[in-house]
Tab-separated table of C-alpha atoms and ligand atoms in Angstrom:
chain	number	residue	atom	x	y	z
A	1	MET	CA	72.585	6.447	98.203
A	2	LEU	CA	69.057	7.887	98.209
A	3	SER	CA	67.402	4.596	98.861
A	4	PHE	CA	69.686	4.070	101.766
A	5	LEU	CA	68.829	7.465	103.164
A	6	LEU	CA	65.119	6.819	102.707
A	7	VAL	CA	65.477	3.612	104.665
A	8	ALA	CA	67.584	5.345	107.320
A	9	CYS	CA	64.965	7.970	107.675
A	10	GLY	CA	62.188	5.509	108.180
A	11	GLY	CA	60.792	4.878	104.760
A	12	ASP	CA	58.381	6.861	102.677
A	13	SER	CA	57.330	10.376	103.675
A	14	GLU	CA	53.727	9.493	104.432
A	15	GLU	CA	54.669	7.244	107.275
A	16	GLY	CA	54.508	9.164	110.514
A	17	THR	CA	52.939	12.218	108.905
A	18	ASP	CA	49.384	13.323	109.181
A	19	THR	CA	48.655	13.467	105.492
A	20	GLU	CA	46.673	10.245	105.661
A	21	GLU	CA	44.908	10.230	108.975
A	22	GLY	CA	44.492	13.982	109.179
A	23	THR	CA	42.714	14.693	105.898
A	24	ASP	CA	38.993	15.522	105.452
A	25	GLU	CA	38.437	16.013	109.145
A	26	THR	CA	36.705	19.342	108.515
A	27	GLU	CA	33.631	17.388	107.303
A	28	GLY	CA	31.070	17.250	110.080
A	29	THR	CA	32.839	19.664	112.401
A	30	THR	CA	31.100	22.290	114.494
A	31	GLU	CA	31.186	25.960	113.504
A	32	GLU	CA	33.518	26.654	116.448
A	33	GLU	CA	35.930	23.957	115.290
A	34	THR	CA	35.833	25.265	111.715
A	35	ASP	CA	36.631	28.800	112.971
A	36	ALA	CA	39.476	27.463	115.005
A	37	GLU	CA	40.876	25.634	112.011
A	38	GLU	CA	40.639	28.702	109.869
A	39	THR	CA	42.583	30.784	112.301
A	40	GLY	CA	44.950	27.888	113.137
A	41	GLU	CA	44.580	28.751	116.862
A	42	GLY	CA	43.304	27.482	120.172
A	43	GLU	CA	40.995	24.460	119.998
A	44	ALA	CA	42.400	23.549	116.581
A	45	ALA	CA	45.020	21.495	118.458
A	46	ALA	CA	42.322	19.044	119.535
A	47	ASP	CA	41.664	18.138	115.950
A	48	ILE	CA	45.223	17.490	114.975
A	49	ALA	CA	46.223	13.889	114.507
A	50	PRO	CA	49.523	13.001	116.104
A	51	ALA	CA	52.365	13.093	113.616
A	52	THR	CA	56.152	13.157	113.532
A	53	TRP	CA	58.018	15.140	110.906
A	54	ARG	CA	61.761	15.231	110.135
A	55	PHE	CA	63.426	18.626	109.746
A	56	VAL	CA	66.942	18.427	108.286
A	57	THR	CA	69.496	21.141	108.481
A	58	GLU	CA	72.916	21.804	107.003
A	59	GLU	CA	74.459	22.777	110.347
A	60	VAL	CA	75.072	21.280	113.771
A	61	THR	CA	73.777	21.921	117.299
A	62	GLY	CA	74.262	25.542	118.383
A	63	GLN	CA	74.518	26.866	114.849
A	64	VAL	CA	71.818	29.021	113.400
A	65	GLN	CA	70.005	26.561	111.097
A	66	TYR	CA	69.826	23.800	113.731
A	67	GLU	CA	68.651	26.156	116.453
A	68	TYR	CA	66.026	27.427	114.015
A	69	ALA	CA	64.710	23.900	113.455
A	70	ALA	CA	64.695	23.248	117.235
A	71	GLU	CA	62.857	26.461	118.000
A	72	PHE	CA	60.353	25.698	115.150
A	73	ALA	CA	59.734	22.269	116.596
A	74	LYS	CA	59.182	23.714	120.071
A	75	ARG	CA	56.612	26.191	118.805
A	76	MET	CA	54.720	23.651	116.737
A	77	SER	CA	54.572	21.222	119.682
A	78	GLU	CA	53.258	23.979	121.967
A	79	LYS	CA	50.636	25.116	119.430
A	80	THR	CA	49.325	21.580	118.955
A	81	ASP	CA	49.481	20.447	122.583
A	82	GLY	CA	52.126	18.001	121.652
A	83	ALA	CA	50.331	16.429	118.678
A	84	ILE	CA	52.978	17.439	116.212
A	85	THR	CA	56.558	16.283	116.944
A	86	ILE	CA	59.285	17.730	114.728
A	87	GLU	CA	62.660	16.060	114.919
A	88	PRO	CA	65.490	18.423	114.006
A	89	TYR	CA	68.433	16.704	112.277
A	90	GLU	CA	71.985	17.967	112.569
A	91	TYR	CA	74.127	17.968	109.461
A	92	GLY	CA	76.230	14.904	108.948
A	93	GLY	CA	73.931	11.881	109.418
A	94	LEU	CA	72.026	12.067	106.153
A	95	GLY	CA	74.703	12.411	103.491
A	96	SER	CA	75.939	15.556	101.796
A	97	THR	CA	74.074	18.807	101.453
A	98	GLU	CA	73.085	17.793	97.904
A	99	ASP	CA	71.805	14.427	99.229
A	100	GLN	CA	69.617	16.391	101.680
A	101	VAL	CA	68.097	18.360	98.778
A	102	GLU	CA	67.301	15.059	97.020
A	103	LEU	CA	65.922	13.692	100.246
A	104	LEU	CA	63.395	16.499	100.627
A	105	GLN	CA	62.515	16.436	96.947
A	106	GLN	CA	61.764	12.701	97.111
A	107	GLY	CA	59.765	13.093	100.340
A	108	GLY	CA	62.288	11.203	102.472
A	109	VAL	CA	61.967	14.100	104.975
A	110	GLU	CA	59.257	16.608	105.308
A	111	MET	CA	61.132	19.803	106.080
A	112	ALA	CA	64.593	21.203	105.500
A	113	VAL	CA	66.673	24.362	105.971
A	114	MET	CA	68.366	24.566	102.598
A	115	SER	CA	70.964	26.897	101.122
A	116	PRO	CA	70.287	27.879	97.502
A	117	GLY	CA	74.024	27.414	96.990
A	118	PHE	CA	73.403	23.677	96.734
A	119	THR	CA	70.465	23.700	94.365
A	120	GLY	CA	71.885	25.600	91.391
A	121	GLY	CA	72.254	22.468	89.245
A	122	MET	CA	68.482	22.022	89.499
A	123	VAL	CA	66.763	25.391	90.082
A	124	LYS	CA	68.765	27.670	87.800
A	125	GLU	CA	66.957	30.824	89.004
A	126	GLY	CA	67.906	30.102	92.616
A	127	GLN	CA	71.486	31.068	91.737
A	128	ILE	CA	70.367	34.694	92.048
A	129	PHE	CA	71.853	34.484	95.570
A	130	ALA	CA	75.313	33.926	94.174
A	131	LEU	CA	75.437	37.482	92.842
A	132	HIS	CA	77.789	39.609	94.885
A	133	PHE	CA	76.783	43.059	96.141
A	134	LEU	CA	73.172	42.497	95.221
A	135	PHE	CA	71.423	42.916	98.542
A	136	PRO	CA	71.395	46.150	100.640
A	137	SER	CA	74.409	46.756	102.835
A	138	SER	CA	72.111	46.973	105.808
A	139	LEU	CA	71.228	43.522	107.095
A	140	GLU	CA	67.912	44.749	108.443
A	141	ALA	CA	66.967	46.015	105.025
A	142	THR	CA	68.102	42.693	103.538
A	143	GLN	CA	65.915	40.682	105.886
A	144	GLU	CA	62.990	43.004	105.041
A	145	VAL	CA	63.511	42.291	101.322
A	146	LEU	CA	63.845	38.526	101.909
A	147	THR	CA	60.637	38.484	103.927
A	148	ASN	CA	58.494	40.543	101.681
A	149	SER	CA	59.904	40.134	98.178
A	150	GLU	CA	57.376	38.965	95.603
A	151	ALA	CA	60.262	38.075	93.231
A	152	LEU	CA	61.441	35.528	95.821
A	153	ASN	CA	58.349	34.441	97.730
A	154	THR	CA	56.119	34.051	94.659
A	155	ASP	CA	58.180	33.852	91.475
A	156	LEU	CA	61.284	32.060	92.743
A	157	ARG	CA	59.087	29.813	94.943
A	158	ALA	CA	57.212	28.652	91.899
A	159	LYS	CA	60.524	27.664	90.242
A	160	TYR	CA	61.403	25.448	93.193
A	161	GLU	CA	57.926	23.997	93.183
A	162	GLU	CA	58.547	22.590	89.722
A	163	PHE	CA	60.950	20.237	91.661
A	164	ASP	CA	58.523	19.518	94.536
A	165	ILE	CA	60.262	21.806	96.975
A	166	SER	CA	58.417	24.812	98.531
A	167	PRO	CA	60.486	27.568	100.138
A	168	LEU	CA	58.153	29.000	102.724
A	169	ALA	CA	60.667	31.683	103.771
A	170	PHE	CA	64.044	33.133	102.908
A	171	TRP	CA	66.166	34.603	105.731
A	172	THR	CA	69.723	35.699	106.309
A	173	GLU	CA	72.374	34.047	108.396
A	174	GLY	CA	74.483	37.194	108.224
A	175	GLY	CA	76.829	38.907	105.804
A	176	THR	CA	79.420	36.631	104.220
A	177	GLN	CA	83.089	37.307	104.941
A	178	TRP	CA	86.313	36.051	103.351
A	179	THR	CA	88.977	34.165	105.212
A	180	GLY	CA	92.354	33.366	103.568
A	181	SER	CA	95.868	32.143	104.055
A	182	GLU	CA	96.769	35.548	102.497
A	183	PRO	CA	95.181	38.979	102.959
A	184	LEU	CA	92.154	39.518	100.611
A	185	THR	CA	91.394	43.204	100.137
A	186	LYS	CA	91.699	43.813	96.393
A	187	PRO	CA	90.733	41.832	93.266
A	188	GLU	CA	94.435	41.095	92.485
A	189	ASP	CA	94.620	39.141	95.772
A	190	PHE	CA	92.243	36.618	94.168
A	191	GLU	CA	94.455	36.032	91.040
A	192	GLY	CA	95.017	32.258	91.017
A	193	PHE	CA	93.656	32.031	94.578
A	194	LYS	CA	92.259	28.568	95.438
A	195	MET	CA	88.792	29.494	96.780
A	196	ARG	CA	86.389	26.961	98.314
A	197	THR	CA	82.739	27.522	97.330
A	198	GLN	CA	79.401	25.715	97.517
A	199	SER	CA	78.379	23.831	94.419
A	200	SER	CA	76.035	26.089	92.443
A	201	PRO	CA	77.883	26.930	89.184
A	202	LEU	CA	77.205	30.719	89.418
A	203	ILE	CA	79.021	30.855	92.792
A	204	LEU	CA	82.164	29.641	90.974
A	205	GLU	CA	81.532	32.083	88.134
A	206	SER	CA	81.404	34.949	90.692
A	207	TYR	CA	84.898	34.095	91.903
A	208	GLU	CA	86.323	33.523	88.454
A	209	ALA	CA	85.294	37.138	87.801
A	210	TYR	CA	87.953	38.145	90.339
A	211	GLY	CA	90.490	35.777	88.769
A	212	ALA	CA	90.240	33.114	91.437
A	213	GLU	CA	90.350	29.355	90.988
A	214	PRO	CA	87.174	28.175	92.797
A	215	THR	CA	86.597	24.582	93.891
A	216	ALA	CA	83.246	23.286	95.188
A	217	LEU	CA	83.731	21.327	98.388
A	218	ASP	CA	81.483	20.105	101.177
A	219	TRP	CA	81.905	22.031	104.386
A	220	SER	CA	82.625	18.813	106.344
A	221	GLU	CA	85.927	18.573	104.365
A	222	LEU	CA	86.752	22.296	104.566
A	223	TYR	CA	88.769	22.535	107.771
A	224	THR	CA	91.186	19.864	106.565
A	225	ALA	CA	91.351	21.309	103.074
A	226	LEU	CA	92.217	24.803	104.457
A	227	ASP	CA	94.711	23.232	106.844
A	228	ASN	CA	96.605	21.275	104.163
A	229	GLY	CA	96.358	23.964	101.551
A	230	THR	CA	94.061	22.147	99.039
A	231	VAL	CA	92.120	25.413	99.146
A	232	GLN	CA	93.421	28.721	100.428
A	233	GLY	CA	90.217	30.518	101.436
A	234	GLN	CA	86.450	30.447	101.771
A	235	ASP	CA	83.454	32.628	102.589
A	236	ASN	CA	80.827	32.296	105.247
A	237	PRO	CA	79.048	34.238	107.970
A	238	ILE	CA	81.238	34.965	110.972
A	239	PHE	CA	79.434	32.628	113.380
A	240	PHE	CA	80.043	29.699	111.025
A	241	ILE	CA	83.689	30.572	110.541
A	242	GLY	CA	84.156	30.690	114.301
A	243	ASP	CA	82.004	27.651	115.262
A	244	ALA	CA	83.557	25.463	112.587
A	245	SER	CA	87.032	26.806	113.684
A	246	PHE	CA	88.070	27.776	110.142
A	247	HIS	CA	89.880	30.767	111.681
A	248	GLU	CA	92.286	28.281	113.340
A	249	VAL	CA	93.635	27.325	109.953
A	250	GLN	CA	93.364	30.806	108.312
A	251	ASP	CA	95.565	33.837	109.027
A	252	HIS	CA	93.283	36.535	107.649
A	253	MET	CA	89.616	37.463	107.759
A	254	THR	CA	88.152	40.233	105.635
A	255	ILE	CA	84.840	41.839	106.626
A	256	SER	CA	83.838	42.119	103.012
A	257	ASN	CA	80.045	41.730	103.216
A	258	HIS	CA	80.271	40.882	99.491
A	259	ASN	CA	77.155	38.886	99.858
A	260	ASN	CA	74.850	37.612	102.562
A	261	TYR	CA	74.160	34.087	103.452
A	262	VAL	CA	70.601	33.281	102.567
A	263	ALA	CA	68.850	30.147	103.876
A	264	MET	CA	65.359	28.880	103.009
A	265	THR	CA	62.804	27.129	105.132
A	266	THR	CA	61.612	24.442	102.763
A	267	VAL	CA	59.031	21.715	102.732
A	268	ASN	CA	58.225	18.912	100.330
A	269	THR	CA	55.452	20.423	98.181
A	270	THR	CA	53.319	17.343	97.734
A	271	TRP	CA	53.441	16.615	101.451
A	272	TYR	CA	52.660	20.215	102.443
A	273	GLU	CA	49.781	20.517	99.979
A	274	GLY	CA	48.271	17.314	101.419
A	275	LEU	CA	48.201	18.640	104.971
A	276	ASP	CA	44.848	19.802	106.510
A	277	ASP	CA	44.343	23.536	106.226
A	278	ASN	CA	44.556	24.051	110.058
A	279	VAL	CA	47.923	22.335	110.151
A	280	LYS	CA	49.213	24.250	107.133
A	281	ALA	CA	48.018	27.463	108.817
A	282	LEU	CA	50.037	26.648	111.959
A	283	ILE	CA	53.164	26.034	109.877
A	284	ASP	CA	52.723	29.256	107.901
A	285	GLU	CA	52.091	31.213	111.136
A	286	THR	CA	55.270	29.773	112.708
A	287	VAL	CA	57.308	30.516	109.563
A	288	VAL	CA	56.268	34.195	109.866
A	289	GLU	CA	57.039	34.398	113.584
A	290	MET	CA	60.470	32.822	113.047
A	291	GLN	CA	61.674	35.600	110.727
A	292	ASP	CA	62.276	37.972	113.671
A	293	TRP	CA	63.575	35.179	115.915
A	294	VAL	CA	66.206	34.010	113.396
A	295	PHE	CA	67.294	37.566	112.666
A	296	GLU	CA	68.088	38.143	116.305
A	297	GLU	CA	69.756	34.658	116.613
A	298	GLN	CA	72.124	35.287	113.661
A	299	ASP	CA	72.883	38.777	114.967
A	300	LYS	CA	73.776	37.452	118.446
A	301	GLN	CA	75.897	34.574	117.092
A	302	ASN	CA	77.722	36.713	114.539
A	303	SER	CA	78.571	39.379	117.167
A	304	GLU	CA	79.730	36.832	119.693
A	305	TYR	CA	81.958	34.991	117.229
A	306	LEU	CA	83.596	38.154	115.954
A	307	GLU	CA	84.844	38.731	119.446
A	308	ILE	CA	85.878	35.119	119.882
A	309	ILE	CA	87.910	35.157	116.617
A	310	LYS	CA	89.495	38.559	117.473
A	311	ASN	CA	90.456	37.343	120.960
A	312	ASP	CA	91.723	33.918	120.050
A	313	THR	CA	95.417	34.568	120.839
A	314	GLU	CA	96.338	30.920	120.333
A	315	ASN	CA	95.085	31.127	116.769
A	316	PRO	CA	95.636	34.791	115.722
A	317	THR	CA	93.610	36.012	112.743
A	318	GLU	CA	94.135	39.446	111.293
A	319	VAL	CA	90.733	41.021	110.863
A	320	VAL	CA	90.313	43.879	108.419
A	321	GLU	CA	87.192	45.590	107.052
A	322	LEU	CA	86.959	46.639	103.386
A	323	THR	CA	86.652	50.372	102.748
A	324	GLU	CA	83.912	51.586	100.354
A	325	GLU	CA	86.636	52.186	97.807
A	326	GLN	CA	87.893	48.697	98.107
A	327	ARG	CA	84.330	47.256	97.833
A	328	ASP	CA	83.804	49.321	94.664
A	329	ALA	CA	86.777	47.620	93.008
A	330	PHE	CA	85.145	44.225	93.576
A	331	LYS	CA	81.679	45.538	92.618
A	332	GLU	CA	82.997	46.624	89.225
A	333	LEU	CA	84.046	43.052	88.456
A	334	ALA	CA	80.932	41.542	89.964
A	335	MET	CA	78.393	43.507	87.893
A	336	PRO	CA	78.985	41.630	84.552
A	337	VAL	CA	78.089	38.404	86.388
A	338	ARG	CA	74.517	39.798	86.659
A	339	ASP	CA	74.406	40.013	82.834
A	340	TYR	CA	75.662	36.483	82.687
A	341	TYR	CA	72.860	35.407	85.045
A	342	ARG	CA	70.319	37.127	82.839
A	343	ASP	CA	71.594	35.861	79.513
A	344	GLU	CA	72.978	32.379	80.335
A	345	VAL	CA	71.436	31.196	83.585
A	346	SER	CA	67.927	32.537	83.894
A	347	THR	CA	65.130	30.649	82.173
A	348	VAL	CA	62.925	33.799	82.275
A	349	ASP	CA	65.399	36.318	80.803
A	350	GLY	CA	66.287	37.690	84.178
A	351	ALA	CA	62.726	38.679	85.098
A	352	ILE	CA	63.085	37.549	88.707
A	353	LEU	CA	66.359	39.529	89.047
A	354	ASP	CA	64.826	42.589	87.446
A	355	LYS	CA	61.908	42.548	89.941
A	356	LEU	CA	64.210	41.839	92.821
A	357	GLU	CA	66.478	44.739	91.943
A	358	GLU	CA	63.414	47.024	91.878
A	359	GLU	CA	62.356	45.756	95.304
A	360	ILE	CA	65.822	46.272	96.715
A	361	ALA	CA	65.924	49.807	95.285
A	362	ALA	CA	62.540	50.562	96.866
A	363	ALA	CA	63.700	49.132	100.232
A	364	THR	CA	66.835	51.251	100.327
A	365	GLU	CA	65.344	54.542	99.039
B	401	LIG	O1	79.551	26.816	103.741
B	401	LIG	C1	78.782	25.902	103.851
B	401	LIG	O2	78.634	25.025	103.081
B	401	LIG	C2	77.845	25.938	105.062
B	401	LIG	N1	77.695	27.312	105.534
B	401	LIG	C3	76.682	27.639	106.332
B	401	LIG	C4	76.624	29.012	106.966
B	401	LIG	N2	75.743	26.763	106.612
B	401	LIG	C5	75.639	25.474	106.094
B	401	LIG	C6	76.450	25.356	104.790
B	401	LIG	O3	76.444	24.084	104.278
């Protein structure tokens, strides 16, 4: 499968990238050029060898991840006077989400928006995002933590880099909400409930803690699986539920905010490390700028789709919001999963989780 994808994507990662032609160009440059390269601004564009990079996403046009990649591409093109072309890829053409992880890892594409929910079999520590009720209830505070956390941006990043994947940023696509064929407001509602999840083992563990029967399934199969009852429910941010029309085949949606959907902007480490410093600086600068952009984008899309789902009279969905008391009942069952993460999943005795919990506490003080 992978060799097919590599061929489909145009061969090895160095083709069409600037890692070959663009290296060592700082030798013999003027002082002005060197300054520009250091800041990654202005005239630096003149020194950038034309290159085309592929940026895969797990979503389709209009959805947050794809729009992120498209905006990223636009900014990089503007900053380099068109020297750098980034081609955003919609989900669907390059295999499953797991295939896309492998593709980035092998250097078949240069960049990817990736959900940690598909990397748990590989980067055990990345399953930290499967823990329910971990992040602050405020989405703004969550985004602050994701942007500034040392536990994530240094320690967890190092764990991914062991697999040649560098997460350059973590960001939220919104709180995750449950949809179901039945109402889902108390743990007993999950007893024997057939829940669709992403593939990281700890995600399944989190639902088993409520008594559910989780099944990992690709989202491209989810609408049909919900429709024919293979699974009875799923969780996702509201924009995704609405845009993928899952609400059409579900009668209930619970605003549970039991978790939030974290995505990562990732690059192939070897490729990224081989780039010229001025090009790397432009990528890093754009990654930083995009944090605010994507927060607003998810906020807009989640708000719009909440109204669309509520007002879809042809496909009525009962929307309820968990009370604090109801959330507490789930939290009680979710807490032991953190111990499980520390004892059975973590390769560093939960050190990343310990640090992240401290950072979250500091951010919400
Ligand atoms: O549930 C999923 O699998 C998908 N959900 C989102 C919000 N993005 C892509 C992902 O694959």
